[in-house]
Coordinates of C-alpha atoms in Angstrom, one line a residue:
M1 CA -40.9 -12.5 -1.8
E2 CA -41.0 -13.7 1.7
L3 CA -39.0 -13.6 4.6
L4 CA -39.4 -16.2 7.4
L5 CA -37.2 -15.5 11.6
N6 CA -38.6 -18.0 13.9
G7 CA -41.4 -18.4 11.7
E8 CA -42.6 -15.6 11.6
P9 CA -42.5 -13.3 8.6
L10 CA -41.0 -9.9 8.4
E11 CA -41.3 -7.3 6.2
A12 CA -38.9 -7.7 3.2
R13 CA -38.3 -5.7 0.9
Y14 CA -35.4 -6.2 -2.7
E15 CA -32.9 -3.1 -2.5
S16 CA -29.0 -2.5 -4.3
G17 CA -29.9 -6.6 -5.6
A18 CA -30.8 -8.5 -2.2
V19 CA -33.4 -9.4 -0.4
R20 CA -33.6 -7.4 2.5
A21 CA -35.9 -7.0 6.1
T22 CA -35.6 -5.5 9.7
P23 CA -36.5 -6.6 12.2
S24 CA -39.3 -4.4 14.5
A25 CA -36.5 -4.7 17.5
P26 CA -33.4 -5.3 19.4
L27 CA -32.6 -9.6 18.9
A28 CA -31.9 -10.6 22.5
P29 CA -29.2 -13.4 23.0
G30 CA -30.0 -16.6 21.2
T31 CA -29.8 -19.1 17.9
Y32 CA -31.6 -17.7 15.4
S33 CA -33.4 -20.1 11.8
A34 CA -34.1 -18.3 8.5
R35 CA -35.6 -18.7 5.2
C36 CA -36.1 -16.5 2.1
R37 CA -37.2 -17.6 -1.1
V38 CA -38.5 -15.1 -4.5
T39 CA -41.7 -15.5 -6.3
L40 CA -40.4 -15.6 -9.4
S41 CA -42.2 -16.3 -13.3
P42 CA -44.4 -18.8 -13.8
K43 CA -42.0 -21.4 -15.7
Q44 CA -38.5 -19.8 -13.4
K45 CA -38.2 -22.6 -10.0
D46 CA -39.1 -19.7 -6.9
P47 CA -35.2 -19.7 -4.7
E48 CA -35.4 -20.9 -1.5
V49 CA -32.4 -20.3 1.2
S50 CA -32.2 -21.1 4.4
W51 CA -29.7 -20.8 7.3
N52 CA -29.5 -20.3 10.6
F53 CA -27.3 -17.7 13.3
T54 CA -26.3 -17.1 16.9
V55 CA -26.5 -13.7 18.7
S56 CA -24.2 -13.6 21.1
A57 CA -24.2 -12.8 24.6
G58 CA -22.4 -9.8 24.2
A59 CA -24.0 -8.3 20.9
I60 CA -24.5 -4.1 20.7
V61 CA -27.8 -2.8 20.5
T62 CA -26.6 1.5 19.3
L63 CA -24.2 2.0 17.2
P64 CA -21.1 3.8 19.0
P65 CA -20.0 7.0 17.5
P66 CA -16.7 7.4 15.5
S67 CA -14.3 7.8 17.0
A68 CA -12.7 11.7 16.8
W69 CA -9.1 9.5 14.6
A70 CA -11.8 8.6 12.2
G71 CA -12.6 11.8 11.9
E72 CA -9.5 13.1 11.4
A73 CA -8.4 9.9 8.9
L74 CA -12.0 11.2 6.8
T75 CA -10.6 14.8 6.5
A76 CA -7.3 13.4 5.7
V77 CA -9.4 11.5 3.0
N78 CA -11.8 14.4 1.9
R79 CA -8.9 16.8 1.8
L80 CA -6.9 14.4 -1.2
R81 CA -9.7 13.8 -2.2
A82 CA -10.2 17.3 -3.8
R83 CA -7.3 17.8 -4.6
L84 CA -8.5 15.3 -7.3
G85 CA -12.1 16.3 -7.7
L86 CA -13.7 14.0 -6.4
A87 CA -16.6 14.3 -4.2
A88 CA -16.5 13.8 -0.9
L89 CA -17.0 11.2 1.5
Q90 CA -19.7 10.9 4.4
L91 CA -18.7 8.6 7.5
D92 CA -20.8 5.7 8.6
S93 CA -20.7 4.5 11.5
R94 CA -20.5 0.3 10.4
L95 CA -18.2 1.0 8.3
C96 CA -16.3 2.5 11.5
A97 CA -17.5 0.0 13.9
A98 CA -15.9 -3.0 11.9
A99 CA -12.3 -0.6 11.3
Q100 CA -12.1 -0.6 14.7
A101 CA -13.1 -3.9 15.0
H102 CA -10.4 -5.2 12.7
A103 CA -7.5 -2.8 13.9
A104 CA -8.0 -3.5 17.9
Y105 CA -7.8 -7.1 16.4
L106 CA -4.2 -6.1 14.4
D107 CA -3.2 -4.6 17.2
K108 CA -3.4 -7.2 20.1
N109 CA -2.5 -9.7 18.5
N110 CA 0.4 -8.7 16.6
L111 CA -0.5 -8.5 13.3
I112 CA -1.0 -6.9 9.5
G113 CA -3.0 -7.9 7.2
H114 CA -6.6 -7.9 6.4
T115 CA -7.6 -11.7 7.6
Q116 CA -8.4 -13.0 11.0
S117 CA -8.7 -15.3 12.8
P118 CA -11.5 -17.4 14.3
N119 CA -9.6 -18.7 17.0
K120 CA -7.5 -15.4 17.8
P121 CA -8.8 -12.8 20.3
G122 CA -10.8 -10.4 18.9
F123 CA -12.1 -11.9 16.4
V124 CA -15.2 -9.7 14.3
G125 CA -15.5 -12.0 10.4
E126 CA -12.9 -13.5 8.5
T127 CA -12.6 -10.8 5.9
P128 CA -13.3 -7.1 5.4
L129 CA -16.8 -7.9 4.1
A130 CA -18.1 -10.1 7.2
R131 CA -16.7 -7.2 10.0
A132 CA -18.6 -5.0 8.1
Q133 CA -21.9 -6.5 8.0
A134 CA -21.5 -8.0 11.3
F135 CA -22.0 -4.4 11.4
G136 CA -24.6 -4.4 9.1
Y137 CA -23.5 -3.0 6.5
Q138 CA -24.6 -4.7 3.2
A139 CA -22.6 -2.9 -0.1
T140 CA -19.5 -3.6 -1.5
L141 CA -16.5 -2.1 0.2
A142 CA -12.7 -1.9 -0.6
E143 CA -10.5 -2.5 2.8
D144 CA -7.0 -0.3 3.5
V145 CA -4.9 -1.3 6.8
S146 CA -1.4 -0.2 8.4
L147 CA 0.9 -0.6 11.0
A148 CA 2.8 3.0 11.1
D149 CA 3.7 5.9 14.1
G150 CA 1.5 9.2 14.0
G151 CA -1.9 10.2 14.0
A152 CA -4.1 9.3 11.3
D153 CA -3.0 12.5 8.5
K154 CA 0.6 10.1 8.6
A155 CA -1.5 7.3 8.8
V156 CA -3.8 8.3 5.7
R157 CA -0.9 9.0 3.1
G158 CA 1.5 6.5 3.8
L159 CA -1.1 4.4 2.4
F160 CA -2.6 6.3 -0.6
D161 CA 1.3 7.4 -1.9
A162 CA 1.4 3.3 -1.6
P163 CA -0.2 2.3 -5.6
Y164 CA -2.3 -0.5 -4.3
H165 CA -3.7 1.5 -1.0
R166 CA -4.4 4.5 -3.9
L167 CA -6.5 2.5 -5.6
P168 CA -9.7 2.9 -3.1
F169 CA -9.2 7.0 -2.5
L170 CA -9.7 7.0 -6.0
R171 CA -13.1 5.8 -6.8
P172 CA -15.6 8.6 -7.7
G173 CA -18.9 8.9 -6.7
P174 CA -21.1 9.9 -3.6
L175 CA -18.9 7.1 -1.4
Q176 CA -19.2 5.4 2.4
F177 CA -16.0 5.8 4.7
G178 CA -15.6 4.1 8.1
A179 CA -12.1 4.8 10.1
G180 CA -10.6 2.6 13.3
H181 CA -7.1 3.3 14.9
S182 CA -5.0 1.4 17.8
G183 CA -1.3 1.3 19.1
R184 CA 0.3 1.4 15.2
A185 CA -1.9 -1.2 13.6
S186 CA -4.8 1.0 11.6
G187 CA -7.3 0.7 8.8
L188 CA -9.9 2.3 6.5
L189 CA -12.7 1.5 4.6
F190 CA -14.5 2.8 1.7
G191 CA -17.9 1.9 0.7
G192 CA -20.4 1.1 -2.4
D193 CA -20.0 1.4 -5.9
G194 CA -19.6 5.1 -7.3
V195 CA -20.0 6.3 -10.5
P196 CA -18.5 6.2 -13.4
G197 CA -15.2 8.2 -14.5
T198 CA -11.5 8.2 -14.9
V199 CA -8.9 9.4 -12.6
M200 CA -5.3 9.6 -12.7
S201 CA -2.8 10.7 -9.6
P202 CA -1.0 12.0 -9.9
Y203 CA -3.8 13.8 -11.4
D204 CA -2.9 16.3 -14.4
G205 CA -0.9 19.6 -13.7
E206 CA -0.2 18.8 -10.1
T207 CA 2.8 20.2 -8.3
G208 CA 5.2 19.3 -5.0
V209 CA 5.1 15.6 -6.6
P210 CA 6.9 13.9 -3.9
T211 CA 10.5 12.5 -6.5
T212 CA 10.4 9.9 -4.1
W213 CA 8.6 5.9 -2.6
R214 CA 10.0 3.6 -0.4
N215 CA 9.2 0.2 -2.4
D216 CA 8.0 -1.7 1.0
E217 CA 3.9 -2.4 -0.2
I218 CA 2.6 -5.6 0.6
P219 CA 2.7 -7.2 -2.4
S220 CA 5.3 -4.8 -3.7
P221 CA 4.7 -3.9 -7.2
T222 CA 8.2 -4.3 -8.4
R223 CA 8.2 -7.9 -7.0
F224 CA 8.2 -9.0 -11.5
L225 CA 11.8 -8.0 -11.1
S226 CA 14.4 -9.8 -10.0
N227 CA 16.5 -6.8 -8.0
P228 CA 13.9 -4.6 -7.4
P229 CA 15.1 -1.5 -6.5
K230 CA 14.2 -0.4 -2.2
V231 CA 13.7 3.7 -3.1
V232 CA 12.5 3.5 -6.5
G233 CA 9.6 7.8 -8.1
Y234 CA 6.7 7.8 -6.6
P235 CA 3.8 5.9 -8.4
I236 CA 1.5 7.7 -11.2
L237 CA -2.0 5.3 -12.4
L238 CA -5.0 5.2 -14.4
A239 CA -8.2 3.9 -12.6
H240 CA -10.9 3.7 -15.4
F241 CA -14.0 2.9 -13.3
S242 CA -17.0 1.5 -15.7
G243 CA -19.6 -0.8 -14.6
S244 CA -19.3 -1.5 -19.0
S245 CA -16.3 -2.6 -19.2
P246 CA -14.2 -3.1 -15.8
K247 CA -11.1 -4.7 -16.5
L248 CA -8.9 -2.4 -18.3
T249 CA -6.8 -3.3 -21.9
L250 CA -4.0 -2.0 -21.5
Q251 CA -1.9 -1.1 -24.7
S252 CA 1.0 1.1 -24.8
A253 CA 1.9 3.4 -21.3
R254 CA 5.2 5.6 -21.2
L255 CA 6.5 8.7 -19.1
T256 CA 8.6 11.0 -20.2
T257 CA 9.9 14.3 -19.9
A258 CA 10.1 17.5 -21.1
D259 CA 12.4 16.5 -23.3
G260 CA 10.7 12.9 -25.0
T261 CA 13.2 11.8 -23.0
E262 CA 11.8 7.8 -21.9
V263 CA 12.0 7.6 -18.4
K264 CA 11.5 4.0 -17.8
C265 CA 9.3 2.9 -15.2
Q266 CA 8.1 -1.0 -14.5
I267 CA 4.1 -1.2 -15.8
N268 CA 1.5 -3.4 -13.9
T269 CA -1.7 -3.8 -15.8
P270 CA -4.4 -6.2 -15.4
G271 CA -3.3 -9.4 -17.5
Q272 CA 0.0 -9.0 -15.4
D273 CA -1.0 -7.7 -12.0
R274 CA -4.0 -9.8 -9.8
E275 CA -3.6 -7.0 -7.8
L276 CA -5.1 -4.7 -10.5
T277 CA -8.7 -4.9 -12.4
Y278 CA -9.8 -1.1 -13.5
A279 CA -5.9 0.5 -13.7
C280 CA -2.4 0.2 -14.4
L281 CA 0.4 1.5 -13.0
L282 CA 3.8 3.1 -13.7
V283 CA 6.9 2.4 -11.3
P284 CA 9.7 4.5 -12.0
L285 CA 12.4 2.1 -11.0
A286 CA 15.0 5.5 -9.8
P287 CA 13.9 8.3 -7.6
L288 CA 12.3 10.8 -10.0
K289 CA 13.6 14.3 -10.8
P290 CA 13.3 17.0 -8.8
A291 CA 11.8 20.5 -10.1
T292 CA 11.0 18.0 -13.7
T293 CA 8.1 18.5 -15.5
Y294 CA 6.6 14.9 -16.7
T295 CA 4.1 13.9 -19.1
V296 CA 2.3 10.2 -18.9
E297 CA 0.6 8.7 -22.0
V298 CA -1.2 6.1 -21.2
I299 CA -3.2 4.0 -23.8
A300 CA -6.0 2.0 -23.4
R301 CA -8.5 0.3 -25.7
E302 CA -11.3 1.8 -23.2
V303 CA -9.5 5.0 -22.5
T304 CA -7.1 7.4 -23.2
R305 CA -4.9 10.2 -21.2
R306 CA -1.9 12.4 -21.8
W307 CA -1.6 14.1 -18.7
R308 CA 1.6 16.0 -17.4
F309 CA 2.9 16.5 -13.7
T310 CA 5.9 18.5 -11.9
T311 CA 8.0 17.0 -8.9
G312 CA 8.2 19.1 -6.0
G313 CA 11.6 19.3 -4.1
A314 CA 14.1 16.2 -3.4
S315 CA 13.6 14.4 -0.3
E316 CA 15.9 11.6 1.1
A317 CA 13.0 11.0 3.9
D318 CA 12.5 7.7 1.9
Y319 CA 15.6 6.9 2.6
S320 CA 17.5 4.2 5.3
P321 CA 21.1 3.6 5.8
L322 CA 21.2 -0.1 5.0
D323 CA 19.0 1.3 0.9
L324 CA 21.8 2.4 -1.0
R325 CA 20.1 5.8 -3.9
P326 CA 21.3 6.4 -7.5
G327 CA 25.7 7.0 -8.0
D328 CA 25.8 4.4 -4.9
L329 CA 27.5 1.4 -4.2
K330 CA 27.4 -1.5 -1.9
L331 CA 30.8 -2.6 -0.7
V332 CA 31.1 -6.0 0.9
G333 CA 34.4 -7.8 2.8
A334 CA 36.2 -7.6 5.6
V335 CA 38.0 -5.1 7.8
E336 CA 42.3 -5.2 6.7
K337 CA 42.9 -2.8 8.8
M338 CA 41.1 1.1 11.0
E339 CA 43.1 4.2 10.7
K340 CA 41.6 6.0 14.4
R341 CA 42.8 9.5 14.5
K342 CA 42.3 9.3 10.6
E343 CA 39.2 8.1 10.6
L344 CA 40.1 5.5 7.7
L345 CA 39.1 2.1 7.4
T346 CA 40.3 0.1 4.7
L347 CA 38.1 -2.8 3.4
R348 CA 39.1 -6.0 1.8
V349 CA 35.7 -6.0 -0.9
V350 CA 35.9 -9.6 -2.4
R351 CA 31.1 -8.1 -3.5
A352 CA 30.0 -4.9 -4.9
Q353 CA 26.6 -3.9 -5.9
S354 CA 24.7 -0.7 -7.5
Y355 CA 21.9 1.0 -7.4
G356 CA 19.5 -1.6 -8.7
A357 CA 21.6 -4.2 -9.9
S358 CA 22.1 -7.8 -7.8
E359 CA 25.9 -7.5 -6.1
Q360 CA 28.4 -10.0 -7.3
N361 CA 31.3 -11.2 -7.2
L362 CA 34.5 -9.6 -7.7
P363 CA 36.9 -11.3 -9.8
R364 CA 39.7 -11.1 -7.0
P365 CA 39.5 -9.5 -3.7
V366 CA 40.7 -5.1 -3.5
S367 CA 40.8 -2.8 -1.0
V368 CA 39.4 -0.2 -1.1
T369 CA 39.8 2.9 1.7
L370 CA 37.2 4.4 3.1
K371 CA 36.8 8.2 5.0
L372 CA 34.7 7.8 8.1
S373 CA 33.0 11.3 9.5
A374 CA 30.6 12.1 11.2
Q375 CA 27.6 12.3 9.0
T376 CA 29.1 8.1 8.3
H377 CA 25.9 5.9 9.5
F378 CA 26.9 2.6 11.7
V379 CA 23.6 0.3 11.8
S380 CA 23.4 -3.0 11.9
Q381 CA 21.5 -5.5 9.0
S382 CA 19.8 -8.0 11.9
G383 CA 18.4 -4.2 13.2
R384 CA 20.4 -5.1 16.1
G385 CA 21.7 -2.1 18.4
G386 CA 24.9 -2.4 20.6
T387 CA 28.6 -1.5 20.5
V388 CA 31.6 -3.1 18.4
N389 CA 34.8 -3.3 18.0
I390 CA 36.0 -2.2 14.2
A391 CA 39.1 -4.5 13.9
P392 CA 40.3 -7.0 10.9
G393 CA 38.9 -9.7 9.7
L394 CA 34.8 -7.8 11.4
P395 CA 32.8 -9.1 8.4
L396 CA 31.5 -5.2 6.9
A397 CA 29.3 -3.7 4.1
V398 CA 30.1 -0.3 3.5
I399 CA 28.0 2.3 0.7
A400 CA 29.3 4.9 -0.6
P401 CA 29.0 7.3 -3.4
N402 CA 31.1 5.4 -6.7
G403 CA 33.8 6.3 -8.0
P404 CA 38.1 6.0 -7.8
L405 CA 38.8 3.5 -6.3
D406 CA 42.3 4.1 -5.7
R407 CA 42.1 7.0 -3.2
P408 CA 39.3 7.2 0.0
I409 CA 35.9 7.6 0.4
P410 CA 33.4 9.1 1.8
A411 CA 31.5 6.2 3.9
R412 CA 27.6 7.3 3.7
S413 CA 26.8 3.7 5.9
V414 CA 28.6 1.3 7.6
I415 CA 26.9 -2.9 8.4
L416 CA 27.4 -5.0 10.2
L417 CA 26.8 -8.6 8.7
R418 CA 26.8 -10.0 11.6

C-alpha cells in the first residue's frame, strides 16, 4: 500500500479497516493533495483514491486538555455504567475537543441537534463523525446533546433517562469518551465498537427506579400514538450488541406486576422504529406505582431475558402545571363567574379531556364550580408572564381531579388560553 502527500510518500499502515499515516511534523496552513493506492491480488484491480484538503490558518497543533466539566461528566457516566456492570469509559482529548466545539456551536447559534451548517459561526463539521475526524479521531462513535441548566451530573442523568439517548451508555466494552459544555448546551461522545453483550436498563434487581419520565425526547418514543401522555412511566430498554446479528428481531415483550397484571406499554422495535437497531424499548403509558416490583420479559430471535426491578417513591418533578396526571380532568371553556372572597371560579365548560385521551367537545355546555387555593397554579398556555383579571368571558382551561361536577372541585391548575 502507498499513501502520498503532495507527491511525497508517508509511512502507511493498515489499521481498523483503513489505511492511515501520520506526518512527521505538524502541517503548515495551506492546501494539500493526497493519493492512496492499495495493492491486492493479481486478479483484482488495485483501488486508488485521490483527494485534496486544506489546513486553516487557525488550526491548532496540540489539543487542549479536557475541561473540568468533561471530567465531572465522565465520573457521572461511569457511575451509571458501574451499576450496570459495564467497564469504565476512558477520557479522550480528541472527543472532548469535538464535543466542546459542538457545544459552543449550539450555544452560539441557540440551536439543538447533531448537525452543523457551514454558514453559521463556530462551524467545525456537518456530522458528529466529521467533527471527531477534524480533531483526529477516526473510529465509530455516538453523540448525545442536550440543553439544560445545572451541572454535569444533571445533564448526564437527563440524557440517560431519555431512552434513545440512553443507548450509547449501555454499550459494553472499554470505550473512549468525550464531553463538552457551553452555556446551556452540552454534548457527550462515545467512541469505539465495544464488545458483544446484552444489557438491560433498569438492570435486574435495581431498586429506586423512577416512577415517571417526562416525555420530551426528540424524537419522541411515543410519536406513534395519536395523543401520547406528556408524563409516562420510566422507559425500559434491552440492548443486544452482537456483530453477527446487529438487528434485534423481537417476538414479544411485556411488563407485569407481582400478581401478573400486565402494564400497558408502547413497545418499540427495530421493525417500526428507525431509531432502534439492536434494542427494544418499553414505555409504560402511565406512571409506575411507587415501591412496586415489576417483571420484564423480552423474547427475541437472538436473545431472551426475564428480569425484575423495583421503583422508588413517587415524584412530582416530571410534571408541569400544564400536564394531566392519571385521574385528572382538563376542563376547557370560559369564565362564568368569579367569587374572590370564597375563592370560587365557575367555568362554562365546552370541552373536556382525561389522562391519555384526546380533548372532546361536550354534547352541551356544563357549568362547573372550582375551588381555588394557595396550591393552585396560574399559568399561561403560551408561557408568557403577566397579570390578567379573571372576568366573565375569559377563555380558560382548568386541571382538576376527576370527580362529581355538581359540587366545587379543587383546581390544580388554571390555564390562560390566549
